[in-house]
Short mmCIF file of C-alpha atoms in Angstrom, two decimals:
data_model
loop_
_atom_site.label_atom_id
_atom_site.label_comp_id
_atom_site.label_asym_id
_atom_site.label_seq_id
_atom_site.Cartn_x
_atom_site.Cartn_y
_atom_site.Cartn_z
CA MET A 1 24.22 22.11 40.77
CA ASP A 2 23.77 20.57 43.94
CA ALA A 3 24.96 22.11 47.18
CA ALA A 4 25.04 21.04 50.60
CA TRP A 5 23.50 23.41 52.98
CA PHE A 6 23.54 23.66 56.88
CA GLU A 7 22.64 26.09 59.44
CA ALA A 8 25.02 26.66 62.39
CA LYS A 9 23.17 28.50 64.87
CA GLN A 10 19.86 28.54 66.44
CA PRO A 11 18.62 27.95 63.32
CA VAL A 12 14.33 28.90 62.60
CA VAL A 13 11.94 26.94 60.57
CA GLY A 14 9.68 28.98 59.03
CA ILE A 15 6.43 26.83 58.04
CA VAL A 16 4.25 28.49 55.84
CA GLU A 17 0.55 27.83 56.24
CA ARG A 18 -1.24 26.56 53.12
CA THR A 19 -1.85 28.61 50.04
CA ARG A 20 -4.62 27.94 47.87
CA THR A 21 -5.62 29.65 44.11
CA ASP A 22 -8.77 29.78 42.82
CA GLY A 23 -9.53 26.89 40.91
CA SER A 24 -6.53 24.66 42.67
CA ASP A 25 -6.24 21.68 43.07
CA ASP A 26 -3.55 20.46 45.00
CA ALA A 27 -2.95 16.34 44.90
CA ASP A 28 -2.23 16.62 49.10
CA THR A 29 -4.67 19.19 51.00
CA ARG A 30 -3.11 18.74 54.13
CA SER A 31 -1.47 21.60 55.59
CA ILE A 32 1.68 20.74 58.32
CA ARG A 33 0.98 20.52 61.33
CA VAL A 34 3.91 20.31 64.21
CA ASP A 35 3.41 17.44 66.31
CA ASP A 36 5.29 15.81 69.02
CA ALA A 37 7.79 15.00 66.83
CA LEU A 38 8.29 18.06 64.51
CA GLU A 39 8.82 20.08 68.23
CA ALA A 40 11.03 16.90 69.31
CA THR A 41 13.51 16.93 66.00
CA LEU A 42 13.54 21.50 66.53
CA GLU A 43 14.32 20.88 70.16
CA SER A 44 17.16 18.47 69.64
CA ALA A 45 18.47 21.08 66.96
CA ASP A 46 17.85 24.05 68.98
CA ALA A 47 15.91 25.26 66.70
CA THR A 48 12.90 27.31 66.68
CA SER A 49 9.90 27.76 64.55
CA VAL A 50 7.20 30.19 63.41
CA CYS A 51 4.27 29.58 61.90
CA GLY A 52 1.51 31.47 59.50
CA ASP A 53 1.07 32.95 56.17
CA LEU A 54 3.89 33.53 53.89
CA GLU A 55 4.16 37.45 55.05
CA ALA A 56 5.01 36.64 58.44
CA VAL A 57 7.03 33.54 57.92
CA LEU A 58 9.30 36.12 56.17
CA ALA A 59 9.06 38.20 58.42
CA ALA A 60 10.69 36.42 61.05
CA GLU A 61 13.85 35.86 59.56
CA PRO A 62 14.11 32.57 59.24
CA SER A 63 16.80 30.09 58.19
CA LEU A 64 14.53 27.99 56.15
CA LEU A 65 11.01 27.25 54.59
CA VAL A 66 8.81 24.36 55.12
CA ALA A 67 5.60 24.24 52.74
CA ALA A 68 3.33 21.68 52.22
CA GLY A 69 1.25 21.55 48.24
CA GLU A 70 1.91 22.93 44.88
CA SER A 71 0.01 26.79 45.43
CA THR A 72 2.20 27.38 48.50
CA LEU A 73 5.43 26.42 46.60
CA SER A 74 3.95 28.86 43.87
CA ALA A 75 3.64 31.45 46.24
CA VAL A 76 7.36 30.88 48.22
CA ALA A 77 8.81 31.11 44.48
CA ARG A 78 7.11 34.52 43.63
CA ALA A 79 7.86 36.10 46.94
CA ASN A 80 11.38 35.14 46.12
CA PRO A 81 13.57 34.07 49.65
CA ASP A 82 17.00 33.61 50.36
CA VAL A 83 16.98 30.91 51.82
CA PRO A 84 16.25 26.63 50.65
CA VAL A 85 12.51 25.78 50.94
CA LEU A 86 11.78 22.10 51.85
CA PRO A 87 8.98 20.55 49.97
CA VAL A 88 6.37 18.63 51.60
CA GLY A 89 3.18 16.72 50.11
CA ASN A 90 2.93 15.08 46.71
CA VAL A 91 3.79 17.72 43.81
CA PRO A 92 4.37 16.61 40.53
CA GLY A 93 7.85 17.41 39.39
CA ILE A 94 8.98 18.24 42.76
CA ASP A 95 11.10 15.60 45.27
CA ALA A 96 9.08 16.31 48.00
CA VAL A 97 8.74 14.74 51.69
CA GLY A 98 5.58 13.00 53.04
CA HIS A 99 3.84 14.49 55.79
CA ASP A 100 4.75 11.56 57.76
CA THR A 101 8.33 11.39 57.09
CA LEU A 102 8.52 15.33 57.62
CA PRO A 103 10.26 15.04 61.17
CA ALA A 104 12.89 13.02 59.47
CA ALA A 105 13.73 15.03 56.72
CA LEU A 106 13.84 18.18 58.47
CA GLU A 107 16.11 16.54 61.24
CA ALA A 108 18.56 15.70 58.67
CA ALA A 109 18.63 18.87 56.92
CA LEU A 110 19.19 20.92 60.46
CA THR A 111 22.46 18.20 61.04
CA GLY A 112 23.83 19.04 57.33
CA ASP A 113 22.33 15.91 55.38
CA GLY A 114 20.15 17.88 53.23
CA THR A 115 21.35 19.24 49.62
CA ILE A 116 20.00 22.44 48.22
CA ARG A 117 19.17 21.57 44.16
CA GLN A 118 18.21 25.87 42.52
CA ARG A 119 14.82 25.58 40.22
CA SER A 120 14.38 27.39 37.60
CA VAL A 121 11.70 30.51 38.23
CA LEU A 122 10.28 31.95 34.77
CA GLY A 123 9.63 35.57 34.54
CA VAL A 124 5.82 36.64 32.64
CA ASP A 125 5.31 39.77 31.19
CA VAL A 126 2.87 41.60 29.13
CA ASP A 127 4.02 44.03 26.32
CA ASP A 128 1.03 46.10 25.80
CA THR A 129 0.20 49.72 26.46
CA THR A 130 -2.40 49.59 28.13
CA ARG A 131 -0.13 47.77 31.05
CA ASP A 132 2.40 49.96 33.65
CA SER A 133 5.29 49.54 32.24
CA GLU A 134 6.84 49.73 35.78
CA ARG A 135 5.34 46.59 37.16
CA SER A 136 7.49 43.87 37.93
CA PRO A 137 7.31 40.30 35.84
CA VAL A 138 4.94 37.50 36.85
CA ARG A 139 7.55 34.94 38.81
CA ALA A 140 6.05 30.93 37.57
CA LEU A 141 7.86 28.43 39.28
CA PHE A 142 5.38 25.70 37.37
CA ASP A 143 3.86 26.97 34.37
CA VAL A 144 2.89 30.10 32.12
CA SER A 145 -0.42 29.58 30.22
CA LEU A 146 -2.38 31.50 27.73
CA VAL A 147 -6.09 30.33 27.91
CA THR A 148 -9.98 31.04 26.12
CA ASP A 149 -12.12 32.64 28.64
CA GLU A 150 -14.84 30.02 26.85
CA PRO A 151 -13.96 26.77 26.07
CA ALA A 152 -13.67 25.36 22.78
CA ARG A 153 -13.15 28.84 21.65
CA ILE A 154 -9.96 28.95 19.64
CA SER A 155 -7.70 31.35 18.71
CA GLU A 156 -4.16 31.58 17.48
CA TYR A 157 -0.90 32.01 18.66
CA ALA A 158 2.62 32.85 17.82
CA VAL A 159 5.69 30.78 19.51
CA SER A 160 8.89 32.54 18.96
CA SER A 161 12.21 32.17 21.41
CA ARG A 162 15.35 34.31 20.91
CA GLY A 163 14.03 36.30 18.08
CA ASP A 164 12.51 33.43 16.19
CA LEU A 165 9.54 32.38 15.14
CA ILE A 166 8.93 28.87 16.15
CA ALA A 167 5.26 28.67 14.32
CA THR A 168 2.08 30.04 14.65
CA PHE A 169 -0.94 27.60 15.61
CA ARG A 170 -4.84 27.81 16.36
CA ALA A 171 -5.95 26.35 19.55
CA ASP A 172 -7.51 26.59 22.71
CA GLY A 173 -4.16 27.55 24.22
CA VAL A 174 -0.59 27.32 24.60
CA VAL A 175 1.36 25.63 27.35
CA VAL A 176 4.98 26.85 28.50
CA ALA A 177 6.17 24.45 31.34
CA THR A 178 9.07 24.81 33.41
CA PRO A 179 11.11 21.07 34.41
CA ALA A 180 8.88 20.98 37.52
CA GLY A 181 5.31 22.06 35.63
CA SER A 182 6.41 19.51 33.11
CA HIS A 183 5.11 16.84 34.86
CA GLY A 184 1.99 18.53 36.16
CA TYR A 185 -0.34 20.12 34.01
CA ALA A 186 1.38 20.33 30.66
CA SER A 187 1.55 16.52 31.19
CA ALA A 188 -2.07 16.21 30.49
CA VAL A 189 -1.78 18.12 27.26
CA ASP A 190 0.47 15.49 26.20
CA ALA A 191 3.72 17.81 27.25
CA PRO A 192 6.78 16.04 27.27
CA HIS A 193 8.58 15.51 30.58
CA LEU A 194 12.06 17.48 31.31
CA SER A 195 14.74 16.30 33.37
CA PRO A 196 15.87 19.39 35.89
CA ALA A 197 18.44 19.07 35.11
CA VAL A 198 17.64 20.65 31.27
CA ASP A 199 17.53 24.89 31.07
CA ALA A 200 14.72 24.23 29.02
CA VAL A 201 10.57 24.86 28.45
CA ALA A 202 8.70 22.92 26.73
CA VAL A 203 5.75 24.41 24.87
CA THR A 204 2.49 22.28 23.73
CA PRO A 205 -0.72 23.66 22.54
CA ILE A 206 -4.02 23.35 24.23
CA ALA A 207 -6.48 21.28 22.13
CA PRO A 208 -5.08 22.29 19.22
CA PHE A 209 -7.45 22.66 16.02
CA VAL A 210 -4.84 20.42 13.67
CA MET A 211 -4.08 17.77 15.92
CA GLN A 212 -0.55 17.29 13.89
CA THR A 213 0.37 20.56 15.66
CA ARG A 214 3.69 19.96 17.32
CA GLN A 215 5.05 20.20 20.57
CA TRP A 216 8.85 22.04 21.92
CA VAL A 217 11.26 22.23 23.88
CA LEU A 218 13.31 25.53 23.69
CA PRO A 219 15.40 27.82 25.13
CA GLU A 220 14.58 29.01 29.43
CA ASP A 221 14.83 32.44 28.11
CA GLY A 222 13.80 34.98 25.20
CA LEU A 223 10.45 33.09 24.55
CA ALA A 224 7.68 35.37 23.06
CA LEU A 225 3.85 34.40 22.78
CA THR A 226 1.85 35.85 20.77
CA VAL A 227 -2.32 36.09 20.61
CA GLU A 228 -2.47 36.54 17.05
CA ARG A 229 -6.33 36.54 16.32
CA ASN A 230 -9.22 35.63 19.13
CA ASP A 231 -12.70 35.25 19.27
CA THR A 232 -12.84 35.39 23.02
CA ALA A 233 -10.51 37.00 25.92
CA VAL A 234 -7.28 35.19 26.36
CA ARG A 235 -5.76 34.78 29.81
CA LEU A 236 -2.66 34.87 30.79
CA VAL A 237 -2.28 31.92 33.74
CA VAL A 238 0.53 32.07 35.87
CA ASP A 239 1.08 29.40 38.03
CA ASP A 240 -3.06 28.01 38.32
CA ARG A 241 -3.16 32.50 38.75
CA PRO A 242 -5.16 34.45 36.29
CA VAL A 243 -3.00 37.45 35.83
CA ALA A 244 -3.59 39.56 32.83
CA THR A 245 -6.24 39.60 29.93
CA VAL A 246 -3.75 39.16 26.70
CA PRO A 247 -5.25 41.38 23.90
CA VAL A 248 -4.62 40.64 20.01
CA ASP A 249 -0.88 41.82 19.34
CA ALA A 250 0.42 41.78 22.58
CA THR A 251 3.31 39.98 23.57
CA VAL A 252 3.77 38.07 26.56
CA THR A 253 7.74 37.56 27.08
CA ILE A 254 9.42 34.37 29.34
CA ALA A 255 12.71 34.22 30.93
CA VAL A 256 14.64 33.03 33.23
CA ASP A 257 14.36 35.35 36.73
CA GLY A 258 15.86 33.75 39.27
CA THR A 259 15.81 30.14 41.13
CA LEU A 260 14.55 28.57 44.01
CA SER A 261 16.45 27.03 46.30
CA MET A 262 14.42 23.73 47.68
CA LEU A 263 16.00 21.11 49.92
CA ALA A 264 16.44 18.06 49.61
CA VAL A 265 17.23 14.24 51.40
CA SER A 266 17.68 11.62 50.21
CA GLU A 267 15.43 8.55 50.87
CA THR A 268 19.05 6.64 52.73
CA MET A 269 18.43 8.72 55.25
CA LEU A 270 14.81 8.86 55.72
CA GLU A 271 14.78 4.50 55.89
CA SER A 272 17.80 5.06 58.93
CA ASP A 273 15.96 7.49 61.03
#
């Protein structure tokens, strides 16, 4: 549910430096610059800013975060902050503001014209005796994939939802996408696009051996992926980050692990600035 947001006294705006992951290819590669227009916005709202990497920015206890690009938003989601984030740049599936309109968007947010929209974040864990059982689940804002290490090397996967087997299939991999992620990489493998209004994920085989293999829209909790058979190593990739090698019969469990609060500003507010 959308909700208004307003920080009454001397807000601190945390501007997060861009985070890149190996192999990432964000559509918008620009960092956020604190230029004269942004400085004027901060001054008029009696606000201060702190810039730096995510850890340093969070240590300053900001009132809100400003983050550009998919990789940076993923890093923010993994950190699980208790303040909202204003997304910047061209991020598929996310209502982000442009670099040029950031000062106007930030002014609107700081004067109470921003709206908080909650985005589901998935918690991903591997049920495998070789892994530390005390490790916390990895958090995913966009997608979770099982993929073979070598291109065109097919493995066999199973998908279960809330204890019921949905399907088994042979493919190069399988991707589970949140509503945000369904507009990104998952769309390249023809995953259905999901509205953020639905509590669901899109599950799609990657390069399936049988072309008629189905795609599924499933509840966002109680999901399990299993490698049934493999001829090469299978990697678990979370928001474009390789996080583990998954052996045969190990189960990857996926469930909602909270939300990320995102600030949205209407186009009307930006046009009237």
